[in-house]
């Protein structure tokens, strides 16, 4: 047990929790930016069996964040390289290679062989597929996502808790997309979020601490802020019995969603421009601060209240930093609202740039 000496010395952990890690089987979806730190730390800490689902090869553009790979690895299978190097890190762990994309044909069979699923994918289609397959197979889902300088972490489908669809109810339909790679990502961000995912996975396996069940944690690396939002479980989202016929795999940002700066929003509010400002934050956030005249509908309820939205006038969607509002704006565009804007930077940017008297959080 010398390898795990520093964690087995921890009060509340000890050899008993280490044994639980060694008995556990974890499936990691993706061996890229998020997947690399998850795989490295779960391997180092001694999770007994780790499955890796990945079908991509190393590209030079991966290297500023996927630190398991090197310049000489370009064009080589990520999953093969990852398994080989992780074995060098800890030969006591069994690494199971699944050199394939996750699909509706293989998801259920793959998930049934593991105890916990960690979603390190980079597109909406896979996230909904992972969620639905976890609900059907009864597996806890450790979720992570990144966007520009912000990341999200949660634990879904755990102990009768909320699922991914409880906060993001519907997957976008197919359409004209912008490539996720065009948005960019700060190299350190997936490392931070992936470490949080690994931590939540260990908590779920061993029972230590309090996992992010019914909670979504957001981390803003630019402004050093971290928030945890409550998620209300929706019973119907746990009643999924079959996978859909198709999950759009490349959804990142709809072409119809336009960006609106807080300066532009201020101009709209001052002028006679006819538009609706839709605030999709949670109730406790709204009570702390909001822009007068905005309509408040929490993100999870927007799709049930689209009748309250104008069919023709522009809709500007705002949240805390702009990540949740972007997802809502994307979905509204898919539903036929053709003049939808995402307020970049959200209420945080409004308070920083426009209204320095606003008390935020």
CSV table of C-alpha atoms in Angstrom, one decimal:
chain,number,residue,atom,x,y,z
A,1,UNK,CA,0.0,0.0,0.0
A,2,UNK,CA,3.0,2.3,-0.2
A,3,UNK,CA,1.8,3.8,-3.5
A,4,UNK,CA,-1.4,5.1,-1.7
A,5,UNK,CA,0.2,5.9,1.6
A,6,UNK,CA,-0.6,9.6,1.5
A,7,UNK,CA,-4.3,9.2,0.9
A,8,UNK,CA,-4.8,6.2,3.2
A,9,UNK,CA,-3.3,8.3,6.0
A,10,UNK,CA,-6.3,10.7,5.7
A,11,UNK,CA,-8.8,10.7,8.5
A,12,UNK,CA,-12.0,9.4,7.1
A,13,UNK,CA,-10.4,7.6,4.2
A,14,UNK,CA,-7.9,4.9,5.2
A,15,UNK,CA,-7.5,1.4,3.7
A,16,UNK,CA,-11.2,0.8,3.7
A,17,UNK,CA,-11.9,3.6,1.2
A,18,UNK,CA,-8.8,2.6,-0.8
A,19,UNK,CA,-10.3,-0.9,-1.1
A,20,UNK,CA,-13.5,0.6,-2.6
A,21,UNK,CA,-11.4,2.5,-5.2
A,22,UNK,CA,-9.6,-0.7,-6.1
A,23,UNK,CA,-12.9,-2.6,-6.6
A,24,UNK,CA,-14.5,0.2,-8.7
A,25,UNK,CA,-15.0,0.2,-12.4
A,26,UNK,CA,-15.1,3.7,-14.0
A,27,UNK,CA,-15.9,4.5,-17.7
A,28,UNK,CA,-14.4,7.7,-19.0
A,29,UNK,CA,-15.9,9.1,-22.2
A,30,UNK,CA,-13.2,10.9,-24.0
A,31,UNK,CA,-9.4,11.1,-23.6
A,32,UNK,CA,-9.0,14.8,-24.5
A,33,UNK,CA,-8.9,18.0,-22.5
A,34,UNK,CA,-11.2,16.9,-19.7
A,35,UNK,CA,-10.4,13.2,-20.0
A,36,UNK,CA,-6.7,13.4,-19.6
A,37,UNK,CA,-6.7,14.8,-16.0
A,38,UNK,CA,-9.6,12.5,-15.0
A,39,UNK,CA,-7.6,9.5,-16.3
A,40,UNK,CA,-4.4,10.5,-14.8
A,41,UNK,CA,-5.7,11.1,-11.3
A,42,UNK,CA,-8.1,8.1,-11.1
A,43,UNK,CA,-5.2,6.0,-12.3
A,44,UNK,CA,-2.7,7.5,-9.8
A,45,UNK,CA,-5.2,7.1,-6.9
A,46,UNK,CA,-5.8,3.4,-7.7
A,47,UNK,CA,-9.3,3.0,-9.3
A,48,UNK,CA,-9.2,-0.8,-10.1
A,49,UNK,CA,-10.7,-0.7,-13.6
A,50,UNK,CA,-10.8,2.3,-16.0
A,51,UNK,CA,-12.5,2.0,-19.4
A,52,UNK,CA,-11.6,4.6,-22.0
A,53,UNK,CA,-13.9,5.5,-24.9
A,54,UNK,CA,-12.0,7.4,-27.5
A,55,UNK,CA,-11.6,7.1,-31.3
A,56,UNK,CA,-9.6,10.2,-32.1
A,57,UNK,CA,-5.9,10.7,-32.9
A,58,UNK,CA,-3.5,13.3,-31.5
A,59,UNK,CA,-3.3,16.6,-33.3
A,60,UNK,CA,-0.8,19.4,-32.6
A,61,UNK,CA,-3.6,21.7,-31.5
A,62,UNK,CA,-4.4,19.3,-28.6
A,63,UNK,CA,-1.0,19.7,-27.0
A,64,UNK,CA,-1.6,23.0,-25.1
A,65,UNK,CA,-4.1,21.3,-22.8
A,66,UNK,CA,-3.9,17.5,-23.3
A,67,UNK,CA,-0.7,17.0,-21.4
A,68,UNK,CA,-0.6,13.2,-21.6
A,69,UNK,CA,0.6,13.5,-25.2
A,70,UNK,CA,3.7,14.8,-26.9
A,71,UNK,CA,4.7,16.4,-30.2
A,72,UNK,CA,5.9,13.1,-31.5
A,73,UNK,CA,2.5,11.5,-31.0
A,74,UNK,CA,0.7,13.4,-33.8
A,75,UNK,CA,-1.5,11.1,-35.8
A,76,UNK,CA,-1.4,8.3,-33.2
A,77,UNK,CA,-4.5,6.9,-31.5
A,78,UNK,CA,-5.2,8.7,-28.2
A,79,UNK,CA,-6.8,5.7,-26.5
A,80,UNK,CA,-3.8,3.5,-27.3
A,81,UNK,CA,-1.3,6.1,-26.1
A,82,UNK,CA,-3.4,7.0,-23.0
A,83,UNK,CA,-3.6,3.3,-21.9
A,84,UNK,CA,0.1,2.7,-22.4
A,85,UNK,CA,1.2,5.8,-20.5
A,86,UNK,CA,-1.3,5.3,-17.7
A,87,UNK,CA,-0.1,1.8,-17.2
A,88,UNK,CA,3.4,3.2,-16.7
A,89,UNK,CA,1.9,5.6,-14.1
A,90,UNK,CA,0.2,2.7,-12.2
A,91,UNK,CA,0.4,-0.9,-13.4
A,92,UNK,CA,-2.0,-2.0,-10.7
A,93,UNK,CA,-4.9,-0.4,-12.6
A,94,UNK,CA,-6.6,-2.3,-15.5
A,95,UNK,CA,-7.1,0.0,-18.4
A,96,UNK,CA,-9.8,-1.2,-20.9
A,97,UNK,CA,-9.6,0.3,-24.4
A,98,UNK,CA,-12.8,1.1,-26.3
A,99,UNK,CA,-11.4,2.4,-29.6
A,100,UNK,CA,-14.7,3.7,-30.8
A,101,UNK,CA,-17.1,6.6,-30.8
A,102,UNK,CA,-19.9,6.4,-28.3
A,103,UNK,CA,-23.1,5.5,-30.2
A,104,UNK,CA,-26.7,4.5,-29.6
A,105,UNK,CA,-25.6,1.0,-30.6
A,106,UNK,CA,-22.9,0.5,-28.0
A,107,UNK,CA,-23.7,2.9,-25.1
A,108,UNK,CA,-26.0,0.7,-23.1
A,109,UNK,CA,-23.7,-2.4,-23.3
A,110,UNK,CA,-20.7,-0.3,-22.4
A,111,UNK,CA,-22.3,1.4,-19.4
A,112,UNK,CA,-23.6,-1.8,-17.9
A,113,UNK,CA,-20.1,-3.1,-17.3
A,114,UNK,CA,-19.1,-0.1,-15.1
A,115,UNK,CA,-20.1,1.5,-11.8
A,116,UNK,CA,-19.7,5.2,-12.6
A,117,UNK,CA,-19.6,7.1,-16.0
A,118,UNK,CA,-17.5,10.2,-16.3
A,119,UNK,CA,-18.5,12.4,-19.3
A,120,UNK,CA,-15.5,14.2,-20.7
A,121,UNK,CA,-17.0,14.8,-24.2
A,122,UNK,CA,-17.1,18.1,-26.0
A,123,UNK,CA,-20.5,18.2,-27.7
A,124,UNK,CA,-24.1,18.4,-26.7
A,125,UNK,CA,-25.1,15.3,-28.7
A,126,UNK,CA,-22.8,13.0,-26.7
A,127,UNK,CA,-23.8,14.6,-23.4
A,128,UNK,CA,-27.5,13.8,-24.0
A,129,UNK,CA,-26.6,10.3,-25.2
A,130,UNK,CA,-24.5,9.7,-22.0
A,131,UNK,CA,-27.2,11.1,-19.8
A,132,UNK,CA,-30.0,9.0,-21.3
A,133,UNK,CA,-27.8,5.8,-21.2
A,134,UNK,CA,-26.9,6.5,-17.6
A,135,UNK,CA,-30.6,6.8,-16.7
A,136,UNK,CA,-31.5,3.6,-18.5
A,137,UNK,CA,-28.7,1.6,-16.9
A,138,UNK,CA,-28.9,3.3,-13.5
A,139,UNK,CA,-25.3,4.6,-13.4
A,140,UNK,CA,-24.1,7.8,-11.7
A,141,UNK,CA,-22.9,10.4,-14.2
A,142,UNK,CA,-20.0,12.8,-13.3
A,143,UNK,CA,-20.4,15.7,-15.7
A,144,UNK,CA,-17.9,18.4,-16.8
A,145,UNK,CA,-18.0,21.0,-19.5
A,146,UNK,CA,-16.0,24.0,-20.5
A,147,UNK,CA,-16.7,27.2,-22.5
A,148,UNK,CA,-14.1,29.9,-23.1
A,149,UNK,CA,-12.8,30.7,-19.6
A,150,UNK,CA,-15.7,29.0,-17.6
A,151,UNK,CA,-16.3,25.5,-16.6
A,152,UNK,CA,-19.2,23.4,-15.1
A,153,UNK,CA,-19.2,20.3,-12.9
A,154,UNK,CA,-22.1,18.2,-11.5
A,155,UNK,CA,-23.0,14.7,-10.5
A,156,UNK,CA,-26.2,13.5,-12.2
A,157,UNK,CA,-28.4,10.5,-11.8
A,158,UNK,CA,-27.0,9.8,-8.3
A,159,UNK,CA,-29.2,8.6,-5.5
A,160,UNK,CA,-32.4,9.5,-7.3
A,161,UNK,CA,-31.1,13.0,-7.9
A,162,UNK,CA,-31.3,15.3,-10.9
A,163,UNK,CA,-30.2,14.4,-14.4
A,164,UNK,CA,-28.6,16.4,-17.1
A,165,UNK,CA,-32.0,17.0,-18.7
A,166,UNK,CA,-33.3,18.6,-15.4
A,167,UNK,CA,-31.1,21.6,-16.1
A,168,UNK,CA,-30.8,21.3,-19.9
A,169,UNK,CA,-34.2,19.8,-20.8
A,170,UNK,CA,-33.9,19.3,-24.5
A,171,UNK,CA,-31.1,18.6,-27.0
A,172,UNK,CA,-30.8,21.0,-29.9
A,173,UNK,CA,-32.0,19.8,-33.3
A,174,UNK,CA,-29.7,19.4,-36.2
A,175,UNK,CA,-28.9,22.6,-38.2
A,176,UNK,CA,-26.2,24.9,-39.2
A,177,UNK,CA,-23.5,24.8,-36.5
A,178,UNK,CA,-20.3,26.6,-35.6
A,179,UNK,CA,-17.4,24.3,-34.9
A,180,UNK,CA,-16.6,24.1,-31.1
A,181,UNK,CA,-12.9,24.5,-32.0
A,182,UNK,CA,-13.6,28.0,-33.3
A,183,UNK,CA,-14.5,29.2,-29.8
A,184,UNK,CA,-11.1,28.4,-28.3
A,185,UNK,CA,-10.1,27.3,-24.8
A,186,UNK,CA,-7.5,28.3,-22.3
A,187,UNK,CA,-5.1,25.4,-21.8
A,188,UNK,CA,-5.3,25.2,-18.0
A,189,UNK,CA,-9.2,25.2,-17.9
A,190,UNK,CA,-9.9,21.6,-18.8
A,191,UNK,CA,-7.2,20.5,-16.4
A,192,UNK,CA,-9.0,22.3,-13.5
A,193,UNK,CA,-12.4,21.0,-14.4
A,194,UNK,CA,-11.1,17.5,-15.1
A,195,UNK,CA,-9.6,17.5,-11.6
A,196,UNK,CA,-12.9,18.4,-10.1
A,197,UNK,CA,-14.5,15.6,-12.1
A,198,UNK,CA,-12.0,13.1,-10.7
A,199,UNK,CA,-12.6,14.4,-7.2
A,200,UNK,CA,-16.4,13.9,-7.6
A,201,UNK,CA,-15.8,10.4,-9.0
A,202,UNK,CA,-13.8,9.5,-5.9
A,203,UNK,CA,-16.5,10.9,-3.6
A,204,UNK,CA,-19.2,8.8,-5.3
A,205,UNK,CA,-17.1,5.6,-5.2
A,206,UNK,CA,-16.0,5.9,-1.6
A,207,UNK,CA,-18.9,7.8,0.0
A,208,UNK,CA,-16.7,10.6,1.4
A,209,UNK,CA,-17.8,14.2,1.5
A,210,UNK,CA,-20.8,15.6,-0.3
A,211,UNK,CA,-21.0,15.0,-4.1
A,212,UNK,CA,-22.5,17.7,-6.3
A,213,UNK,CA,-25.9,15.9,-6.4
A,214,UNK,CA,-28.7,18.3,-7.4
A,215,UNK,CA,-26.1,21.0,-7.8
A,216,UNK,CA,-24.2,22.6,-10.6
A,217,UNK,CA,-20.9,24.2,-9.8
A,218,UNK,CA,-19.5,26.9,-12.1
A,219,UNK,CA,-15.9,28.1,-12.1
A,220,UNK,CA,-14.9,31.4,-13.8
A,221,UNK,CA,-11.1,31.4,-14.1
A,222,UNK,CA,-10.9,35.0,-15.4
A,223,UNK,CA,-12.6,36.5,-12.3
A,224,UNK,CA,-11.7,33.8,-9.7
A,225,UNK,CA,-15.3,33.1,-8.9
A,226,UNK,CA,-17.0,29.9,-8.1
A,227,UNK,CA,-20.7,29.4,-7.6
A,228,UNK,CA,-22.9,26.4,-6.8
A,229,UNK,CA,-26.5,26.4,-8.0
A,230,UNK,CA,-29.3,24.1,-6.9
A,231,UNK,CA,-31.0,21.9,-9.5
A,232,UNK,CA,-34.6,20.8,-9.0
A,233,UNK,CA,-35.0,17.1,-10.0
A,234,UNK,CA,-37.8,16.4,-12.5
A,235,UNK,CA,-39.2,13.0,-12.0
A,236,UNK,CA,-40.1,12.6,-15.7
A,237,UNK,CA,-36.4,12.9,-16.7
A,238,UNK,CA,-35.7,9.7,-14.8
A,239,UNK,CA,-38.4,7.7,-16.7
A,240,UNK,CA,-36.3,7.3,-19.9
A,241,UNK,CA,-36.6,3.7,-21.1
A,242,UNK,CA,-35.0,3.8,-24.6
A,243,UNK,CA,-32.4,5.8,-26.4
A,244,UNK,CA,-33.4,8.2,-29.2
A,245,UNK,CA,-32.7,7.2,-32.8
A,246,UNK,CA,-30.2,9.9,-33.3
A,247,UNK,CA,-28.1,12.3,-31.1
A,248,UNK,CA,-26.6,15.2,-33.0
A,249,UNK,CA,-22.9,14.8,-32.3
A,250,UNK,CA,-21.5,18.1,-33.5
A,251,UNK,CA,-23.8,20.6,-31.8
A,252,UNK,CA,-21.8,23.5,-30.3
A,253,UNK,CA,-23.3,26.8,-31.2
A,254,UNK,CA,-26.1,27.6,-33.5
A,255,UNK,CA,-25.4,30.0,-36.3
A,256,UNK,CA,-28.6,31.8,-35.5
A,257,UNK,CA,-27.5,32.8,-32.0
A,258,UNK,CA,-25.8,36.2,-32.0
A,259,UNK,CA,-23.7,37.8,-29.3
A,260,UNK,CA,-24.7,41.0,-27.5
A,261,UNK,CA,-22.2,43.0,-25.4
A,262,UNK,CA,-23.4,44.6,-22.2
A,263,UNK,CA,-22.6,48.0,-23.8
A,264,UNK,CA,-25.0,47.1,-26.7
A,265,UNK,CA,-27.6,45.9,-24.2
A,266,UNK,CA,-27.4,49.3,-22.4
A,267,UNK,CA,-28.0,51.1,-25.7
A,268,UNK,CA,-31.0,48.9,-26.3
A,269,UNK,CA,-32.4,49.7,-22.9
A,270,UNK,CA,-31.8,53.4,-23.3
A,271,UNK,CA,-33.3,53.6,-26.8
A,272,UNK,CA,-36.8,52.8,-28.0
A,273,UNK,CA,-35.6,49.4,-29.3
A,274,UNK,CA,-38.4,46.8,-28.8
A,275,UNK,CA,-37.0,43.6,-27.3
A,276,UNK,CA,-37.2,41.3,-24.4
A,277,UNK,CA,-34.5,40.7,-21.8
A,278,UNK,CA,-34.8,37.2,-20.6
A,279,UNK,CA,-33.0,36.3,-17.3
A,280,UNK,CA,-32.5,32.6,-17.0
A,281,UNK,CA,-30.7,32.5,-13.6
A,282,UNK,CA,-32.1,30.7,-10.6
A,283,UNK,CA,-34.5,32.4,-8.0
A,284,UNK,CA,-31.8,33.0,-5.4
A,285,UNK,CA,-29.6,34.7,-8.0
A,286,UNK,CA,-32.4,36.9,-9.3
A,287,UNK,CA,-33.2,38.1,-5.7
A,288,UNK,CA,-29.6,39.2,-5.2
A,289,UNK,CA,-29.6,41.4,-8.3
A,290,UNK,CA,-31.2,41.8,-11.7
A,291,UNK,CA,-31.7,44.4,-14.4
A,292,UNK,CA,-35.1,46.2,-14.1
A,293,UNK,CA,-37.5,45.3,-16.8
A,294,UNK,CA,-36.2,41.8,-17.5
A,295,UNK,CA,-38.4,38.7,-17.6
A,296,UNK,CA,-37.2,36.1,-15.1
A,297,UNK,CA,-37.7,32.4,-16.1
A,298,UNK,CA,-35.1,30.0,-14.6
A,299,UNK,CA,-33.3,28.0,-17.2
A,300,UNK,CA,-35.0,24.7,-16.5
A,301,UNK,CA,-38.4,26.1,-17.1
A,302,UNK,CA,-37.9,28.2,-20.2
A,303,UNK,CA,-39.0,25.5,-22.7
A,304,UNK,CA,-42.3,25.2,-20.7
A,305,UNK,CA,-43.0,28.9,-20.9
A,306,UNK,CA,-42.1,29.9,-24.5
A,307,UNK,CA,-45.6,31.4,-24.8
A,308,UNK,CA,-44.4,34.2,-22.7
A,309,UNK,CA,-41.7,35.1,-25.3
A,310,UNK,CA,-42.3,37.4,-28.3
A,311,UNK,CA,-42.4,35.6,-31.6
A,312,UNK,CA,-41.0,38.5,-33.7
A,313,UNK,CA,-39.2,40.9,-31.4
A,314,UNK,CA,-35.5,40.2,-30.4
A,315,UNK,CA,-34.8,38.2,-27.3
A,316,UNK,CA,-31.6,38.9,-25.3
A,317,UNK,CA,-30.8,36.1,-22.9
A,318,UNK,CA,-28.7,36.7,-19.8
A,319,UNK,CA,-27.4,34.6,-16.9
A,320,UNK,CA,-24.4,35.0,-14.5
A,321,UNK,CA,-21.5,34.7,-17.0
A,322,UNK,CA,-23.1,33.8,-20.3
A,323,UNK,CA,-22.7,30.1,-20.4
A,324,UNK,CA,-26.2,29.0,-19.4
A,325,UNK,CA,-27.8,31.9,-21.4
A,326,UNK,CA,-25.9,30.7,-24.5
A,327,UNK,CA,-27.4,27.2,-24.2
A,328,UNK,CA,-31.0,28.7,-23.8
A,329,UNK,CA,-30.5,31.0,-26.7
A,330,UNK,CA,-29.3,28.1,-28.8
A,331,UNK,CA,-32.4,26.1,-28.0
A,332,UNK,CA,-34.8,29.0,-28.6
A,333,UNK,CA,-33.2,29.4,-32.1
A,334,UNK,CA,-33.9,25.8,-32.8
A,335,UNK,CA,-37.6,26.3,-31.8
A,336,UNK,CA,-38.0,29.0,-34.4
A,337,UNK,CA,-37.2,32.2,-32.5
A,338,UNK,CA,-35.1,33.8,-35.2
A,339,UNK,CA,-33.7,36.9,-33.4
A,340,UNK,CA,-32.0,35.6,-30.3
A,341,UNK,CA,-29.0,37.1,-28.6
A,342,UNK,CA,-26.7,35.9,-25.9
A,343,UNK,CA,-25.5,38.6,-23.5
A,344,UNK,CA,-21.8,37.9,-23.3
A,345,UNK,CA,-20.4,38.0,-19.8
A,346,UNK,CA,-23.8,38.0,-18.3
A,347,UNK,CA,-24.9,40.0,-15.2
A,348,UNK,CA,-21.3,39.9,-13.9
A,349,UNK,CA,-20.1,41.9,-17.0
A,350,UNK,CA,-23.1,44.3,-16.6
A,351,UNK,CA,-22.1,45.0,-13.0
A,352,UNK,CA,-18.4,45.3,-13.9
A,353,UNK,CA,-18.7,47.5,-17.0
A,354,UNK,CA,-22.1,49.3,-16.8
A,355,UNK,CA,-23.4,49.4,-13.2
A,356,UNK,CA,-20.7,49.4,-10.6
A,357,UNK,CA,-23.3,50.0,-7.9
A,358,UNK,CA,-24.9,46.6,-8.5
A,359,UNK,CA,-24.2,44.1,-5.8
A,360,UNK,CA,-23.4,40.7,-7.4
A,361,UNK,CA,-22.3,37.5,-5.9
